[in-house]
Coordinates of C-alpha atoms in Angstrom, one line a residue:
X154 CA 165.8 81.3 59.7
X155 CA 162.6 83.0 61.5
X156 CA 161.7 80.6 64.6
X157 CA 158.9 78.5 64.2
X158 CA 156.8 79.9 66.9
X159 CA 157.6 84.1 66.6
X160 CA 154.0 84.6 66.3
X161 CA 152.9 83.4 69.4
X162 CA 154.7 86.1 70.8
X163 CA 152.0 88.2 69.1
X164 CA 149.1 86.1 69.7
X165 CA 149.4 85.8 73.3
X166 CA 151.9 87.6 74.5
X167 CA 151.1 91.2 73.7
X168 CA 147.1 90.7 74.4
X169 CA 148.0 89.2 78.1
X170 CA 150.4 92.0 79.1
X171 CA 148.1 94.7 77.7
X172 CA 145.3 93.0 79.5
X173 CA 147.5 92.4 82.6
X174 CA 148.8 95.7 83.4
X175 CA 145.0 97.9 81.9
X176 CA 144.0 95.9 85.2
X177 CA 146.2 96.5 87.0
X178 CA 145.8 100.4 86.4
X179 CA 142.1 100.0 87.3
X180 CA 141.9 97.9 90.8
X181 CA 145.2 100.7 91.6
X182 CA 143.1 104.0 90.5
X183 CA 140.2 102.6 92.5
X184 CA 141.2 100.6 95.4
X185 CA 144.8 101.7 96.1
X186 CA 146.0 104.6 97.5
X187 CA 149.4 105.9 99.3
X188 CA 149.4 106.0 103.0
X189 CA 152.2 108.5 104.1
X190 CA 153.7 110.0 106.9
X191 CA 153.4 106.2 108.0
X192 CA 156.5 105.0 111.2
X193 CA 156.3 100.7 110.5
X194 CA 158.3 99.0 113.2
X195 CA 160.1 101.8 114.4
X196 CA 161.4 102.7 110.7
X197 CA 161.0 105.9 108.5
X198 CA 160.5 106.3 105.4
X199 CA 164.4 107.8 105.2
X200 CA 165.8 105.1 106.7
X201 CA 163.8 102.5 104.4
X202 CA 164.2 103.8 101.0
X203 CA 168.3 102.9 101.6
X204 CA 167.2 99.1 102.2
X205 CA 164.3 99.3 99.8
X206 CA 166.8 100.1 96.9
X207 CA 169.4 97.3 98.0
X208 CA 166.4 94.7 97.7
X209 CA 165.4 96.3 94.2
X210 CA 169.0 95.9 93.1
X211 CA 168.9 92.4 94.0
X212 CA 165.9 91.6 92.6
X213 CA 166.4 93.3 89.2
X214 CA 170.1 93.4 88.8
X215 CA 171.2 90.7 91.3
X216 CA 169.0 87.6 90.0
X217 CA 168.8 89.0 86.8
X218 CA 172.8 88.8 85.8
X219 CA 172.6 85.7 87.3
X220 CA 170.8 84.2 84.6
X221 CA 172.8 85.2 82.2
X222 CA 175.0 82.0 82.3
X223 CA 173.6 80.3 79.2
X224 CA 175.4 81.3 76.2
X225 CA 172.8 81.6 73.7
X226 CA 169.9 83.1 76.2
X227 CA 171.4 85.9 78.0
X228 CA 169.1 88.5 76.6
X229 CA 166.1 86.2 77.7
X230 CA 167.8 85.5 80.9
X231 CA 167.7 89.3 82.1
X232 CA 165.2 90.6 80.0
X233 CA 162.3 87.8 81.3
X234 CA 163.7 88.6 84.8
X235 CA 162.6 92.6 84.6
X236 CA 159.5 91.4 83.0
X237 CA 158.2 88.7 85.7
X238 CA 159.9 91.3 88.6
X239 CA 157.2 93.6 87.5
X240 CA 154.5 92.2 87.1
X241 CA 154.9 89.4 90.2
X242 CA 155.5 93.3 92.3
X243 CA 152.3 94.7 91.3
X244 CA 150.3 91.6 91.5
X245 CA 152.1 91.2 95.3
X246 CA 151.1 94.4 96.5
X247 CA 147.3 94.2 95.3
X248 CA 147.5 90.4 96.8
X249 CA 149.3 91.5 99.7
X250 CA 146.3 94.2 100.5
X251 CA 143.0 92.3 100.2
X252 CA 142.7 92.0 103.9
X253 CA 143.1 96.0 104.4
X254 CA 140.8 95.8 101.6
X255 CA 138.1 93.9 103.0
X256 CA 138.0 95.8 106.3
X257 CA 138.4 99.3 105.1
X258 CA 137.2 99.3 101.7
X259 CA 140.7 100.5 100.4
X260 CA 143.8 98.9 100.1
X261 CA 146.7 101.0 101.3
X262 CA 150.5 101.1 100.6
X263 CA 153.6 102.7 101.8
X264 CA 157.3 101.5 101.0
X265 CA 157.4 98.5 103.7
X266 CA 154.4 97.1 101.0
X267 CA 156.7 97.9 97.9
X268 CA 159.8 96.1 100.0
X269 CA 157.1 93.0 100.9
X270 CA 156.1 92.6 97.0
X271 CA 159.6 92.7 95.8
X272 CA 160.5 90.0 97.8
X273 CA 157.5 87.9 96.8
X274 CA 158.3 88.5 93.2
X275 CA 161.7 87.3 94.6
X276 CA 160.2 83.7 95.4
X277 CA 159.2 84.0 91.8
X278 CA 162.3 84.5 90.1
X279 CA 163.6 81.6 92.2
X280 CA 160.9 79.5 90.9
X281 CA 161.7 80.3 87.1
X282 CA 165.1 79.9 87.4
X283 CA 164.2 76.1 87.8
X284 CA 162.9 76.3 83.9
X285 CA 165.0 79.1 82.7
X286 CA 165.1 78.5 78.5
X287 CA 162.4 75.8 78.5
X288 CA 159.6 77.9 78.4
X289 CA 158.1 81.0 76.5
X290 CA 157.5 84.3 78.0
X291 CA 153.9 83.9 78.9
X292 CA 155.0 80.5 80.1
X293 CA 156.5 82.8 82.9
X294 CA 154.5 85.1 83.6
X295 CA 152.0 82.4 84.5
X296 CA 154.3 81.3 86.7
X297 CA 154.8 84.5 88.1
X298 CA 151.1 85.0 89.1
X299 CA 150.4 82.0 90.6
X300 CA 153.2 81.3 92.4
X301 CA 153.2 84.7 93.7
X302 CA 149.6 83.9 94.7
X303 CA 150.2 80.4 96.5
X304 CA 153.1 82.0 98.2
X305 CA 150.8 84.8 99.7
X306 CA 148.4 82.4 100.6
X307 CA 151.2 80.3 101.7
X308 CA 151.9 83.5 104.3
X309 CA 148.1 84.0 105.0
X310 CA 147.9 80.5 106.4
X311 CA 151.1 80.5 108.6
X312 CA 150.1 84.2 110.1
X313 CA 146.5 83.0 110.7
X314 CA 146.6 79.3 111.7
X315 CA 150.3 79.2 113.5
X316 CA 150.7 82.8 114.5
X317 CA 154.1 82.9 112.9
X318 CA 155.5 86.4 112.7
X319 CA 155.5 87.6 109.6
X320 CA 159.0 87.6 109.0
X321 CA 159.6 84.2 109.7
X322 CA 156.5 83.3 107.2
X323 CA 158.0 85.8 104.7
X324 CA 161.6 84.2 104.7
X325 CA 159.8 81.1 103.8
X326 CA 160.1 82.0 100.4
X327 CA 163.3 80.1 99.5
X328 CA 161.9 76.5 100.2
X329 CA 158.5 77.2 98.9
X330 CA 160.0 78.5 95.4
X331 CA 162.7 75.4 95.2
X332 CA 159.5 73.0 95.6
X333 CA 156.9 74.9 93.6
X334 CA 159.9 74.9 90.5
X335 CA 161.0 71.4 91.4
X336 CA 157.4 70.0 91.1
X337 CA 156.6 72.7 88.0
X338 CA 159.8 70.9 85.9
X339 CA 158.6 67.3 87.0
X340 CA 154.9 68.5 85.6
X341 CA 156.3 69.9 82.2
X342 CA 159.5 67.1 81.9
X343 CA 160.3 66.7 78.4
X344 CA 161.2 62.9 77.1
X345 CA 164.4 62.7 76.1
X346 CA 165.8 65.3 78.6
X347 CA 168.1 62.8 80.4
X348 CA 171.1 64.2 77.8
X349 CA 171.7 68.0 77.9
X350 CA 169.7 70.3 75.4
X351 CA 171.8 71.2 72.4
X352 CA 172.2 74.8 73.6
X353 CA 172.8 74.5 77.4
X354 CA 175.7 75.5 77.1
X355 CA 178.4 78.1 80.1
X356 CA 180.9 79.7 78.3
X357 CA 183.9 82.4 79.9
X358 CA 182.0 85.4 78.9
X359 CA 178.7 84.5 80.1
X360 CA 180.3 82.9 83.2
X361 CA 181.5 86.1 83.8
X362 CA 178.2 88.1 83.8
X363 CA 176.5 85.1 86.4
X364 CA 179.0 86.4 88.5
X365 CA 178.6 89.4 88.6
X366 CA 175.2 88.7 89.6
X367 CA 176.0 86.5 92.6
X368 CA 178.3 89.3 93.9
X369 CA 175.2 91.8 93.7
X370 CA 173.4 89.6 96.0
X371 CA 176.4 89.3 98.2
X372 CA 176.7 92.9 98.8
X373 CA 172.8 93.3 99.3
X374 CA 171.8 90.1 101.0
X375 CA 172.0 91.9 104.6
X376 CA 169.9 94.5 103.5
X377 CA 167.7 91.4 102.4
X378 CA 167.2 89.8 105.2
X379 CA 167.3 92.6 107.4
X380 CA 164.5 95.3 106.1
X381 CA 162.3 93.4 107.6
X382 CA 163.0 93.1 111.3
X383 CA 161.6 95.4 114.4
X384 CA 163.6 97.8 114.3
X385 CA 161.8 98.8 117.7
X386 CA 164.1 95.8 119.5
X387 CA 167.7 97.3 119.8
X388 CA 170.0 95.6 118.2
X389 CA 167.9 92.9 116.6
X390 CA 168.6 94.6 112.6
X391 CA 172.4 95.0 113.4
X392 CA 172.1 91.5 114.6
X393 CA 170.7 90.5 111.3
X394 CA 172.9 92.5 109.1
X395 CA 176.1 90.5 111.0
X396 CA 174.7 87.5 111.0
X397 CA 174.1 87.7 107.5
X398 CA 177.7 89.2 106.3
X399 CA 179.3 86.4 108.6
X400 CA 177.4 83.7 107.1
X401 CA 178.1 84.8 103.4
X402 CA 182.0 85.0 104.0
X403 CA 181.8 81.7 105.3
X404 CA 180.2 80.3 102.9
X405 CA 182.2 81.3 100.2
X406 CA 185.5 80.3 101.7
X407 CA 183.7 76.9 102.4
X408 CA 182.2 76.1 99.1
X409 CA 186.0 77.3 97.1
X410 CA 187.4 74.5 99.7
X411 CA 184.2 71.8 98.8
X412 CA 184.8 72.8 95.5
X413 CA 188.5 71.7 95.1
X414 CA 188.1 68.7 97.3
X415 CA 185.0 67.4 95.5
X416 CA 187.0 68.0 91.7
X417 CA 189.1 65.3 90.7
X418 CA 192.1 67.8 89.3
X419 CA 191.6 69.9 92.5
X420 CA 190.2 72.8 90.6
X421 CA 188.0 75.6 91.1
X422 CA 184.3 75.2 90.1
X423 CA 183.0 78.8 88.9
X424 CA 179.3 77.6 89.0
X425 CA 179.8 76.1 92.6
X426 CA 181.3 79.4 94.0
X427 CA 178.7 81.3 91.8
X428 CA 175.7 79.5 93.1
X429 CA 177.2 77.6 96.6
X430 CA 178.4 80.9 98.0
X431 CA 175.1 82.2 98.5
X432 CA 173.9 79.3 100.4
X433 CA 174.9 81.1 103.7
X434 CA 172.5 84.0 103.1
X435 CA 169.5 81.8 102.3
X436 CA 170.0 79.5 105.5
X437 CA 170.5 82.7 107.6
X438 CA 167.5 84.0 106.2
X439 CA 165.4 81.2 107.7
X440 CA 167.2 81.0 111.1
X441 CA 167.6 84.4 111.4
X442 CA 164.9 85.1 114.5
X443 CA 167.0 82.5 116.6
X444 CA 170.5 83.2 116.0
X445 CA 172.0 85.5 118.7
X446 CA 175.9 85.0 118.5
X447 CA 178.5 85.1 115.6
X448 CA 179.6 81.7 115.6
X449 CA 175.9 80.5 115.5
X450 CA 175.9 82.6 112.2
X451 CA 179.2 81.2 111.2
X452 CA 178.4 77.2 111.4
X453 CA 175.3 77.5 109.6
X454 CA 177.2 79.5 106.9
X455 CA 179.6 76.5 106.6
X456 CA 176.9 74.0 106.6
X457 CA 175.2 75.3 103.8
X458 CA 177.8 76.1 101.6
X459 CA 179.3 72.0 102.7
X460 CA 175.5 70.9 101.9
X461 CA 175.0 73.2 98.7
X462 CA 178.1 72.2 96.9
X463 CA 177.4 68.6 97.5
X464 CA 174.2 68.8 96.2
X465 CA 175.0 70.7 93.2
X466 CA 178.0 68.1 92.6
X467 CA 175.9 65.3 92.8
X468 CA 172.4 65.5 92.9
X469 CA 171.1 67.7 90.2
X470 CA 172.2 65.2 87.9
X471 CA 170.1 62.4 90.3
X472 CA 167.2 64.1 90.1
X473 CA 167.2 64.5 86.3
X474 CA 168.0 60.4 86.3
X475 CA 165.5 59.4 89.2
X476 CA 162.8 61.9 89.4
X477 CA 163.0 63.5 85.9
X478 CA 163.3 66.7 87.5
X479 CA 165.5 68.6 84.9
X480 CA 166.7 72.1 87.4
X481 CA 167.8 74.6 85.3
X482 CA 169.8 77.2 87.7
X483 CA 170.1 74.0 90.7
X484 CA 167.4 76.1 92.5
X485 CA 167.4 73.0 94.9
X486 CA 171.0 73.3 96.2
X487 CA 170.9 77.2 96.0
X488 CA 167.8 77.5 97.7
X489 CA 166.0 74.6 98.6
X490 CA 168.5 72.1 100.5
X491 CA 170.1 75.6 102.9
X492 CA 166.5 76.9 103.1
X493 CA 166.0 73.3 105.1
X494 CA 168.8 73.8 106.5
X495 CA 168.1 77.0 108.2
X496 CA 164.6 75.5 109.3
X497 CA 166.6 72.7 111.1
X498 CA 168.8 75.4 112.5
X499 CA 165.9 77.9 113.3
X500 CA 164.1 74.4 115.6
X501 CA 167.3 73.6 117.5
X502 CA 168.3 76.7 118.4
X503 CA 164.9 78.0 119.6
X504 CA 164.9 74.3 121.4
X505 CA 167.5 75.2 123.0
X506 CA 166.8 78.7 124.5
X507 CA 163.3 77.4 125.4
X508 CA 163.2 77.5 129.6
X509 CA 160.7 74.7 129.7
X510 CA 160.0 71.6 128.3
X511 CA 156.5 72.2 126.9
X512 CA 157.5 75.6 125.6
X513 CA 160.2 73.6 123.5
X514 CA 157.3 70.9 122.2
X515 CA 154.4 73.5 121.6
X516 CA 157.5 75.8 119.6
X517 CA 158.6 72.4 117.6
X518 CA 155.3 71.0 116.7
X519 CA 154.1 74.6 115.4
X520 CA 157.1 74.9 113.9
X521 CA 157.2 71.6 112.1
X522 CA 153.8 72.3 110.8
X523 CA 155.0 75.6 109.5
X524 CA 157.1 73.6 107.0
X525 CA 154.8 71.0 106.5
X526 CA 152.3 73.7 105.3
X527 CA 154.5 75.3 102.9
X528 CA 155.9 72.3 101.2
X529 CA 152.7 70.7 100.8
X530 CA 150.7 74.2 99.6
X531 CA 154.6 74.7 97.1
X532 CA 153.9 71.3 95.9
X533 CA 150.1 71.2 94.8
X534 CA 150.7 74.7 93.7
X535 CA 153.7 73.6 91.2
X536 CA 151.0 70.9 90.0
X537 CA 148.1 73.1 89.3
X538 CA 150.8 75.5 87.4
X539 CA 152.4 72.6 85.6
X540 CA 149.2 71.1 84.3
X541 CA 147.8 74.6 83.1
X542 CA 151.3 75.0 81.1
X543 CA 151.0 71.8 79.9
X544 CA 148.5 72.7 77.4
X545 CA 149.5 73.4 73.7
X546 CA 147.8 76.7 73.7
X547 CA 150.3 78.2 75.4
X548 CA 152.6 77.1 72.4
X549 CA 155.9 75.8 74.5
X550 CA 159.4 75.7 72.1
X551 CA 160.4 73.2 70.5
X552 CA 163.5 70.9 72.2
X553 CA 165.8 72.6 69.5
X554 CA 164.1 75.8 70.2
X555 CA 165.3 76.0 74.0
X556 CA 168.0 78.1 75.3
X557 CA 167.7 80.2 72.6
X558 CA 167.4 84.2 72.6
X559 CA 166.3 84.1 68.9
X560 CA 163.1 81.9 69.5
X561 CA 162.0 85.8 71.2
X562 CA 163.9 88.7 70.3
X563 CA 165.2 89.8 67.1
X564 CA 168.7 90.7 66.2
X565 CA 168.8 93.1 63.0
X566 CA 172.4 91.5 62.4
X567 CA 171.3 88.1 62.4
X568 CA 168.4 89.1 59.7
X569 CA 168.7 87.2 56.7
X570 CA 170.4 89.4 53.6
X571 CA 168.1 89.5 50.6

């Protein structure tokens, strides 16, 4: 039976990715050129391109497997992710270059702006993973743009207000896309959600594939949070690359033992090793600038995955209950709850390498602010999105339509036989 809403696909889907990407062709043929032979932070382009294409794989392969856990939308699950990838990079990079714009008339980019824009669209794919199989493709990429754009100006306001380095404003991403989606659900809530959707359903096969997503982003998560750093500092990227390697092994040896304490038969929890085990390379992320040994990288691994696997025991189904808040992929204990964490870690351990006491206060009240900033500009931009999606226009599924590939793609052996 042909889903009720197929031809919205052709009504507003094709026209706004026709009229997306024509316009994105133009502003690139006239205001974007490649800047080569370019040395960023003591880094060549050779020894970029081998840490640009880790962060590409997780960003297309790594997040995009990931979502393939629902049985009936694993086509939609890695096919949306390409789609939104793409079109949240290009609209990053044009975002990301209105300042060289303004001041030299042309906007400029070499791979350090390709690696920047991929891990904005990153922030994005987080951010959907909070409706994944609730919405419709043009649902999404919506999503994509603005979120893409709050986050951007999210980074603008940091750099310019607070001075933070633009890696510690960058690595920001994971609590600004756990609020913006957490807000975005509670905008577009549907009544009646408090009992599972019909088709929200994990199975062993497509278990198996959200695996094999997670360990994608295992393997490339150094290269994740360590593309970034000055490379002009000796040490400092090694430092990261540890740090982060430490705090992932952790984690996953910490959320198997969670897992089998917090189970009454003792058992293993797939989805909390799946999701939990990644919560050391988010809070790493954050904290990264201020952690200088390996056991500093170590506890924080262990708190987040102890933090995460709580959480995603207990509280996704409390925030569905108490603040109709109905999280998809449990973006807030993947992401949100160890991005915090990191913070908290980031404050304390700069606190305590500060040599004065007013150094310690001016770093803590910036730094506080920093957060404040994000969460607040996360939240009113997840209301803004969730009231434009709101509107029938966009022509959202129907409850019975969610989690469903067939609502959007077509399957020549599920065509009816005449």
């Amino acid at each position: 039976m042909a889903p009720q809403y197929a031809p919205s696909l052709r009504s507003c889907l094709a026209p706004m990715l026709l009229v997306l990407q024509l316009g994105f062709i133009l502003i690139y043929a006239f205001y974007i050129e490649i800047e080569s032979n370019v040395k960023v932070y003591g880094i060549t382009f050779s020894n970029l391109y081998p840490e640009f294409q880790d962060v590409n794989v997780m960003v297309i392969l790594g997040f995009g497997y990931m979502c393939t856990f629902l049985v009936r939308y694993g086509f939609s699950g890695t096919g949306f992710n390409l789609l939104v990838a793409v079109i949240a990079t290009q609209w990053a990079i044009i975002l990301n270059g209105i300042e060289n714009w303004y001041y030299r008339g042309k906007i400029r980019i070499d791979l350090k702006s390709l690696v920047v824009a991929e891990m904005c669209a990153a922030s994005a794919l987080i951010s959907i993973g909070v409706v994944l199989g609730k919405t419709n493709p043009v649902h999404l990429i919506l999503i994509a743009l603005l979120e893409v754009s709050g986050f951007v100006l999210n980074e603008w306001l940091l750099q310019t207000l607070l001075k933070v380095p633009p890696l510690n404003s960058i690595m920001l991403l994971h609590i600004f896309a756990a609020f913006f989606g957490l807000m975005l659900t509670r905008i577009l809530y549907r009544k009646g959600s408090e009992q599972p959707f019909e088709k929200e359903k994990v199975d062993n096969k497509t278990g198996l594939f959200s695996i094999l997503g997670t360990l994608f982003l295992c393997v490339f998560w150094p290269s994740f949070n360590s593309v970034l750093v000055d490379n002009r500092t000796p040490g400092r990227r090694l430092g990261a690359v540890l740090s982060t390697y430490l705090a992932l092994a952790v984690s996953a040896v910490t959320a198997a033992a969670v897992s089998s304490l917090s189970s009454p038969e003792g058992k293993l929890n797939p989805i909390h090793l799946q999701s939990c085990m990644l919560a050391g390379g988010v809070s790493i992320g954050v904290s990264m600038p201020a952690v200088h040994q390996p056991w500093e990288a170590m506890t924080i691994g262990f708190t987040a995955a102890v933090v995460s696997t709580i959480g995603f025991r207990y509280l996704k189904s409390h925030m569905l209950l108490a603040f109709e808040c109905h999280d998809t992929c449990a973006v807030l204990s993947t992401h949100g709850l160890p991005g915090l964490l990191g913070w908290l870690a980031h404050l304390l351990l700069q606190i305590k390498d500060c040599d004065d006491h007013t150094t310690a206060i001016r770093f803590a009240v910036f730094h506080i602010c920093s957060l404040l900033i994000t969460i607040s500009l996360s939240l009113c931009m997840g209301i803004i999105t969730g009231l434009l999606l709101k509107w029938n226009f966009w022509r959202p599924p129907q409850d019975k339509k969610c989690f469903d590939d067939q609502a959007f793609w077509k399957f020549p052996h599920l065509a009816v036989q005449k």
